[in-house]
Amino acid sequence: MRVITLPEFGSALELAEIDTPQPAAGEVRVRVHAASVNGFDLAVAAGYLKDHMEHRFPVVLGKDFAGIVDAIGDGVSEYAVGDRVFGVVTKAHLGDGSFGEFVVVPVSTGLAVLPAQIDFARGAALGLAGTAAQAAIDAAQLAPGSTVLIVGATGGVGNQAVQLAASAGATVIATARTALGIAQVRLLGATEIVDHTQNIAEAVLADHADGVDVILHFAGDPATVLPALRAGGRFVSTLVASPDQLSADGIEVLPVFADPTPVVLARLAESLAAGRTSVSVQGSYALADVADAFEAFDAGARGKLVILP
Ligand SMILES: NC(=O)c1ccc[n+]([C@@H]2O[C@H](COP(=O)([O-])OP(=O)(O)OC[C@H]3O[C@@H](n4cnc5c(N)ncnc54)[C@H](OP(=O)(O)O)[C@@H]3O)[C@@H](O)[C@H]2O)c1
């Protein structure tokens, strides 16, 4: 099968041909119809995870996928050949990614049924960003009337978080810097906009003198936005790995991590299929053009970028 690999640390990405993997017990093989780009993939390609996770070279890149089950390992009763599925490759090592024609994944985590109403591109764009946004919303404990500043609202995670926060009844202040970005986050439920090329905290405090109840931090320097949080507020971040990274008295710093369990994935898919949420796919790239997709992602894409093997 054709895949995009990192052949070794420090090398460029390569379009390669490798043996099609077989599912082991408890696994299924998925014919990938679409995958999507996440910051995690760029980090792996740059070698940033060298000391944090085992790499099995050549490392096939890619976390998110959507496609059709085409082979079943022993003991799998939850899925059958022909099922439409989506998910996030969630393994203890790196190497068996989704940027290829097939991916093998366990059924116990990172996999769920893709409802018929959702096309493969949007299914592939939902998993990691959606589960990260859901983890952030759960940690935020929003109540109707809460004010929440979402920093990085125009990205894949931010897009989902804006919708989930608005549907929880919160007043959403979103960052955006372009007319298209502003229009996008307003459509998703933001009622106030802050240009993140300006001083975000100053702009927020001008209208909310006591600060906001919650900051959802998905981009930029955490220290510069922290002053916008009220005393006793919650600072929820996908980028801060530990509360010690921020010196902050009288507030809670909550690092969050995507947890793509089948239950959370199914909840996200149900909400998307019912039209309560949406996924914005801003561009699609052939497998051979993953490097171009990475460049566009790095330059600050709105929404999600999809890879079509
Ligand atoms: N911990 C986890 O489990 C987990 C899971 C998923 C993602 N993440 C991380 O969460 C972050 C967001 O992910 P994503 O997929 O949404 O990334 P993304 O699609 O790249 O989104 C980032 C967005 O933030 C905007 N932005 C850039 N600099 C900004 C700033 N200083 N202030 C406000 N907005 C800014 C970008 O737009 P412009 O540049 O065009 O302004 C872009 O729209 C990434 O760092 C990712 O690695 C963590």
PDB file of C-alpha atoms in Angstrom, residues 68-252:
ATOM      1  CA  ILE A  68     -14.529   1.325   5.528  1.00  0.00           C
ATOM      2  CA  VAL A  69     -13.634  -1.778   7.534  1.00  0.00           C
ATOM      3  CA  ASP A  70     -12.105  -4.292   5.109  1.00  0.00           C
ATOM      4  CA  ALA A  71     -10.651  -6.989   7.412  1.00  0.00           C
ATOM      5  CA  ILE A  72     -11.360  -8.155  10.953  1.00  0.00           C
ATOM      6  CA  GLY A  73      -8.992  -9.650  13.548  1.00  0.00           C
ATOM      7  CA  ASP A  74      -9.864 -12.571  15.839  1.00  0.00           C
ATOM      8  CA  GLY A  75     -12.377 -11.854  18.556  1.00  0.00           C
ATOM      9  CA  VAL A  76     -13.882  -8.727  16.994  1.00  0.00           C
ATOM     10  CA  SER A  77     -17.669  -8.774  17.141  1.00  0.00           C
ATOM     11  CA  GLU A  78     -18.359  -5.009  17.256  1.00  0.00           C
ATOM     12  CA  TYR A  79     -17.615  -4.384  13.557  1.00  0.00           C
ATOM     13  CA  ALA A  80     -18.100  -6.190  10.248  1.00  0.00           C
ATOM     14  CA  VAL A  81     -16.429  -5.852   6.846  1.00  0.00           C
ATOM     15  CA  GLY A  82     -18.138  -2.981   5.014  1.00  0.00           C
ATOM     16  CA  ASP A  83     -18.868  -0.833   8.107  1.00  0.00           C
ATOM     17  CA  ARG A  84     -18.239   2.908   7.750  1.00  0.00           C
ATOM     18  CA  VAL A  85     -15.966   4.032  10.616  1.00  0.00           C
ATOM     19  CA  PHE A  86     -13.829   6.937  11.767  1.00  0.00           C
ATOM     20  CA  GLY A  87     -11.417   7.600  14.551  1.00  0.00           C
ATOM     21  CA  VAL A  88      -7.968   8.409  15.846  1.00  0.00           C
ATOM     22  CA  VAL A  89      -4.954   6.070  15.758  1.00  0.00           C
ATOM     23  CA  THR A  90      -4.246   5.604  19.474  1.00  0.00           C
ATOM     24  CA  LYS A  91      -1.293   3.320  20.159  1.00  0.00           C
ATOM     25  CA  ALA A  92       1.577   3.373  22.645  1.00  0.00           C
ATOM     26  CA  HIS A  93       4.100   3.560  19.776  1.00  0.00           C
ATOM     27  CA  LEU A  94       4.322   5.670  16.603  1.00  0.00           C
ATOM     28  CA  GLY A  95       4.467   4.009  13.203  1.00  0.00           C
ATOM     29  CA  ASP A  96       1.055   2.702  12.141  1.00  0.00           C
ATOM     30  CA  GLY A  97      -0.496   6.012  11.057  1.00  0.00           C
ATOM     31  CA  SER A  98      -3.460   6.887   8.882  1.00  0.00           C
ATOM     32  CA  PHE A  99      -1.698   8.672   5.974  1.00  0.00           C
ATOM     33  CA  GLY A 100      -1.942   5.653   3.707  1.00  0.00           C
ATOM     34  CA  GLU A 101      -4.375   3.403   1.883  1.00  0.00           C
ATOM     35  CA  PHE A 102      -5.059   1.220   4.940  1.00  0.00           C
ATOM     36  CA  VAL A 103      -4.721   1.546   8.699  1.00  0.00           C
ATOM     37  CA  VAL A 104      -4.979  -1.146  11.387  1.00  0.00           C
ATOM     38  CA  VAL A 105      -6.477  -0.068  14.708  1.00  0.00           C
ATOM     39  CA  PRO A 106      -7.773  -1.683  17.893  1.00  0.00           C
ATOM     40  CA  VAL A 107     -11.540  -1.604  18.371  1.00  0.00           C
ATOM     41  CA  SER A 108     -11.161  -0.823  22.086  1.00  0.00           C
ATOM     42  CA  THR A 109     -10.159   2.811  21.584  1.00  0.00           C
ATOM     43  CA  GLY A 110     -10.034   5.423  18.839  1.00  0.00           C
ATOM     44  CA  LEU A 111     -12.770   3.892  16.666  1.00  0.00           C
ATOM     45  CA  ALA A 112     -16.508   4.453  16.178  1.00  0.00           C
ATOM     46  CA  VAL A 113     -19.195   4.018  13.542  1.00  0.00           C
ATOM     47  CA  LEU A 114     -19.441   6.868  11.023  1.00  0.00           C
ATOM     48  CA  PRO A 115     -23.127   7.683  10.501  1.00  0.00           C
ATOM     49  CA  ALA A 116     -24.361   7.633   6.897  1.00  0.00           C
ATOM     50  CA  GLN A 117     -25.064  11.394   6.973  1.00  0.00           C
ATOM     51  CA  ILE A 118     -21.365  12.233   7.467  1.00  0.00           C
ATOM     52  CA  ASP A 119     -19.025  12.071   4.469  1.00  0.00           C
ATOM     53  CA  PHE A 120     -15.521  10.645   4.869  1.00  0.00           C
ATOM     54  CA  ALA A 121     -13.785  14.051   4.729  1.00  0.00           C
ATOM     55  CA  ARG A 122     -15.767  15.455   7.655  1.00  0.00           C
ATOM     56  CA  GLY A 123     -15.487  12.146   9.512  1.00  0.00           C
ATOM     57  CA  ALA A 124     -11.706  12.267   9.155  1.00  0.00           C
ATOM     58  CA  ALA A 125     -11.678  15.851  10.415  1.00  0.00           C
ATOM     59  CA  LEU A 126     -13.683  15.155  13.560  1.00  0.00           C
ATOM     60  CA  GLY A 127     -11.746  12.722  15.773  1.00  0.00           C
ATOM     61  CA  LEU A 128      -8.712  14.332  17.395  1.00  0.00           C
ATOM     62  CA  ALA A 129      -9.926  17.940  17.245  1.00  0.00           C
ATOM     63  CA  GLY A 130     -13.395  16.978  18.449  1.00  0.00           C
ATOM     64  CA  THR A 131     -12.207  14.854  21.352  1.00  0.00           C
ATOM     65  CA  ALA A 132      -9.669  17.531  22.384  1.00  0.00           C
ATOM     66  CA  ALA A 133     -12.448  20.154  22.311  1.00  0.00           C
ATOM     67  CA  GLN A 134     -14.746  17.864  24.293  1.00  0.00           C
ATOM     68  CA  ALA A 135     -12.026  17.307  26.923  1.00  0.00           C
ATOM     69  CA  ALA A 136     -11.579  21.079  27.191  1.00  0.00           C
ATOM     70  CA  ILE A 137     -15.324  21.695  27.531  1.00  0.00           C
ATOM     71  CA  ASP A 138     -15.623  18.986  30.188  1.00  0.00           C
ATOM     72  CA  ALA A 139     -12.765  20.561  32.179  1.00  0.00           C
ATOM     73  CA  ALA A 140     -14.262  24.051  31.782  1.00  0.00           C
ATOM     74  CA  GLN A 141     -17.515  23.148  33.583  1.00  0.00           C
ATOM     75  CA  LEU A 142     -19.409  25.923  31.783  1.00  0.00           C
ATOM     76  CA  ALA A 143     -22.832  26.973  32.994  1.00  0.00           C
ATOM     77  CA  PRO A 144     -25.460  29.037  31.168  1.00  0.00           C
ATOM     78  CA  GLY A 145     -24.296  32.643  31.396  1.00  0.00           C
ATOM     79  CA  SER A 146     -20.581  31.808  31.839  1.00  0.00           C
ATOM     80  CA  THR A 147     -18.203  33.923  29.796  1.00  0.00           C
ATOM     81  CA  VAL A 148     -15.493  32.006  27.941  1.00  0.00           C
ATOM     82  CA  LEU A 149     -12.578  33.315  25.906  1.00  0.00           C
ATOM     83  CA  ILE A 150     -11.492  30.803  23.235  1.00  0.00           C
ATOM     84  CA  VAL A 151      -7.948  31.443  22.040  1.00  0.00           C
ATOM     85  CA  GLY A 152      -7.316  29.649  18.739  1.00  0.00           C
ATOM     86  CA  ALA A 153     -11.044  29.565  17.929  1.00  0.00           C
ATOM     87  CA  THR A 154     -10.419  29.466  14.168  1.00  0.00           C
ATOM     88  CA  GLY A 155      -8.526  26.131  14.290  1.00  0.00           C
ATOM     89  CA  GLY A 156      -9.845  22.572  14.213  1.00  0.00           C
ATOM     90  CA  VAL A 157     -10.086  22.251  18.001  1.00  0.00           C
ATOM     91  CA  GLY A 158     -11.327  25.830  18.423  1.00  0.00           C
ATOM     92  CA  ASN A 159     -14.134  25.403  15.862  1.00  0.00           C
ATOM     93  CA  GLN A 160     -15.531  22.458  17.819  1.00  0.00           C
ATOM     94  CA  ALA A 161     -15.058  24.174  21.182  1.00  0.00           C
ATOM     95  CA  VAL A 162     -16.907  27.343  20.066  1.00  0.00           C
ATOM     96  CA  GLN A 163     -19.943  25.239  19.147  1.00  0.00           C
ATOM     97  CA  LEU A 164     -19.885  23.134  22.317  1.00  0.00           C
ATOM     98  CA  ALA A 165     -19.455  26.227  24.539  1.00  0.00           C
ATOM     99  CA  ALA A 166     -22.258  28.130  22.792  1.00  0.00           C
ATOM    100  CA  SER A 167     -24.600  25.148  23.079  1.00  0.00           C
ATOM    101  CA  ALA A 168     -23.787  24.963  26.820  1.00  0.00           C
ATOM    102  CA  GLY A 169     -25.243  28.493  27.062  1.00  0.00           C
ATOM    103  CA  ALA A 170     -21.951  30.347  27.528  1.00  0.00           C
ATOM    104  CA  THR A 171     -21.141  33.750  26.056  1.00  0.00           C
ATOM    105  CA  VAL A 172     -18.290  32.982  23.652  1.00  0.00           C
ATOM    106  CA  ILE A 173     -15.502  35.469  22.961  1.00  0.00           C
ATOM    107  CA  ALA A 174     -13.419  34.075  20.091  1.00  0.00           C
ATOM    108  CA  THR A 175     -10.053  35.061  18.640  1.00  0.00           C
ATOM    109  CA  ALA A 176      -9.844  35.645  14.876  1.00  0.00           C
ATOM    110  CA  ARG A 177      -7.697  37.897  12.724  1.00  0.00           C
ATOM    111  CA  THR A 178      -9.268  37.857   9.254  1.00  0.00           C
ATOM    112  CA  ALA A 179     -12.735  38.717   7.916  1.00  0.00           C
ATOM    113  CA  LEU A 180     -13.256  35.061   6.935  1.00  0.00           C
ATOM    114  CA  GLY A 181     -12.135  33.853  10.353  1.00  0.00           C
ATOM    115  CA  ILE A 182     -14.456  36.309  12.086  1.00  0.00           C
ATOM    116  CA  ALA A 183     -17.410  35.242   9.926  1.00  0.00           C
ATOM    117  CA  GLN A 184     -16.629  31.584  10.591  1.00  0.00           C
ATOM    118  CA  VAL A 185     -16.519  31.804  14.401  1.00  0.00           C
ATOM    119  CA  ARG A 186     -19.641  34.011  14.492  1.00  0.00           C
ATOM    120  CA  LEU A 187     -21.513  31.367  12.488  1.00  0.00           C
ATOM    121  CA  LEU A 188     -20.400  28.750  14.999  1.00  0.00           C
ATOM    122  CA  GLY A 189     -21.781  30.717  17.946  1.00  0.00           C
ATOM    123  CA  ALA A 190     -19.244  33.345  19.062  1.00  0.00           C
ATOM    124  CA  THR A 191     -20.838  36.694  19.902  1.00  0.00           C
ATOM    125  CA  GLU A 192     -17.662  38.690  20.584  1.00  0.00           C
ATOM    126  CA  ILE A 193     -14.415  38.703  18.610  1.00  0.00           C
ATOM    127  CA  VAL A 194     -10.878  39.612  19.628  1.00  0.00           C
ATOM    128  CA  ASP A 195      -8.103  40.076  17.069  1.00  0.00           C
ATOM    129  CA  HIS A 196      -5.217  37.964  18.344  1.00  0.00           C
ATOM    130  CA  THR A 197      -2.630  40.119  16.606  1.00  0.00           C
ATOM    131  CA  GLN A 198      -3.548  42.782  19.201  1.00  0.00           C
ATOM    132  CA  ASN A 199      -3.223  42.479  23.009  1.00  0.00           C
ATOM    133  CA  ILE A 200      -5.942  39.874  23.705  1.00  0.00           C
ATOM    134  CA  ALA A 201      -6.123  40.389  27.479  1.00  0.00           C
ATOM    135  CA  GLU A 202      -6.448  44.181  27.179  1.00  0.00           C
ATOM    136  CA  ALA A 203      -9.206  43.868  24.580  1.00  0.00           C
ATOM    137  CA  VAL A 204     -11.175  41.399  26.720  1.00  0.00           C
ATOM    138  CA  LEU A 205     -10.783  43.416  29.941  1.00  0.00           C
ATOM    139  CA  ALA A 206     -12.049  46.554  28.171  1.00  0.00           C
ATOM    140  CA  ASP A 207     -15.525  44.932  28.029  1.00  0.00           C
ATOM    141  CA  HIS A 208     -15.256  42.472  30.927  1.00  0.00           C
ATOM    142  CA  ALA A 209     -13.449  44.423  33.646  1.00  0.00           C
ATOM    143  CA  ASP A 210     -13.445  41.523  36.162  1.00  0.00           C
ATOM    144  CA  GLY A 211     -12.188  39.050  33.575  1.00  0.00           C
ATOM    145  CA  VAL A 212     -13.850  35.995  32.015  1.00  0.00           C
ATOM    146  CA  ASP A 213     -14.884  32.835  33.874  1.00  0.00           C
ATOM    147  CA  VAL A 214     -12.954  30.460  31.618  1.00  0.00           C
ATOM    148  CA  ILE A 215     -10.173  30.648  29.060  1.00  0.00           C
ATOM    149  CA  LEU A 216      -9.878  27.790  26.565  1.00  0.00           C
ATOM    150  CA  HIS A 217      -6.308  28.059  25.314  1.00  0.00           C
ATOM    151  CA  PHE A 218      -5.511  26.359  21.979  1.00  0.00           C
ATOM    152  CA  ALA A 219      -2.910  28.720  20.494  1.00  0.00           C
ATOM    153  CA  GLY A 220      -0.301  31.354  21.331  1.00  0.00           C
ATOM    154  CA  ASP A 221       1.534  32.267  24.525  1.00  0.00           C
ATOM    155  CA  PRO A 222      -0.538  31.322  27.602  1.00  0.00           C
ATOM    156  CA  ALA A 223       1.045  33.986  29.823  1.00  0.00           C
ATOM    157  CA  THR A 224      -0.169  36.836  27.597  1.00  0.00           C
ATOM    158  CA  VAL A 225      -3.849  35.820  27.791  1.00  0.00           C
ATOM    159  CA  LEU A 226      -3.902  34.782  31.460  1.00  0.00           C
ATOM    160  CA  PRO A 227      -4.625  38.349  32.736  1.00  0.00           C
ATOM    161  CA  ALA A 228      -8.034  38.145  30.993  1.00  0.00           C
ATOM    162  CA  LEU A 229      -9.170  35.471  33.507  1.00  0.00           C
ATOM    163  CA  ARG A 230     -11.153  36.469  36.606  1.00  0.00           C
ATOM    164  CA  ALA A 231      -9.970  35.489  40.099  1.00  0.00           C
ATOM    165  CA  GLY A 232     -11.081  31.898  40.734  1.00  0.00           C
ATOM    166  CA  GLY A 233     -11.477  31.222  36.994  1.00  0.00           C
ATOM    167  CA  ARG A 234     -10.368  28.189  34.982  1.00  0.00           C
ATOM    168  CA  PHE A 235      -7.541  28.216  32.463  1.00  0.00           C
ATOM    169  CA  VAL A 236      -7.956  25.125  30.273  1.00  0.00           C
ATOM    170  CA  SER A 237      -5.202  24.362  27.765  1.00  0.00           C
ATOM    171  CA  THR A 238      -4.289  21.744  25.153  1.00  0.00           C
ATOM    172  CA  LEU A 239      -0.800  23.246  24.995  1.00  0.00           C
ATOM    173  CA  VAL A 240       0.216  23.578  28.658  1.00  0.00           C
ATOM    174  CA  ALA A 241       1.441  20.148  29.780  1.00  0.00           C
ATOM    175  CA  SER A 242       1.464  20.847  33.532  1.00  0.00           C
ATOM    176  CA  PRO A 243       0.027  23.572  35.815  1.00  0.00           C
ATOM    177  CA  ASP A 244       3.614  24.344  36.972  1.00  0.00           C
ATOM    178  CA  GLN A 245       4.292  25.849  33.538  1.00  0.00           C
ATOM    179  CA  LEU A 246       2.212  28.912  34.447  1.00  0.00           C
ATOM    180  CA  SER A 247       2.679  30.990  37.553  1.00  0.00           C
ATOM    181  CA  ALA A 248      -0.888  31.781  38.505  1.00  0.00           C
ATOM    182  CA  ASP A 249      -2.316  32.379  41.985  1.00  0.00           C
ATOM    183  CA  GLY A 250      -6.032  32.107  42.654  1.00  0.00           C
ATOM    184  CA  ILE A 251      -6.936  30.384  39.381  1.00  0.00           C
ATOM    185  CA  GLU A 252      -7.079  26.781  38.231  1.00  0.00           C
TER     186      GLU A 252
END
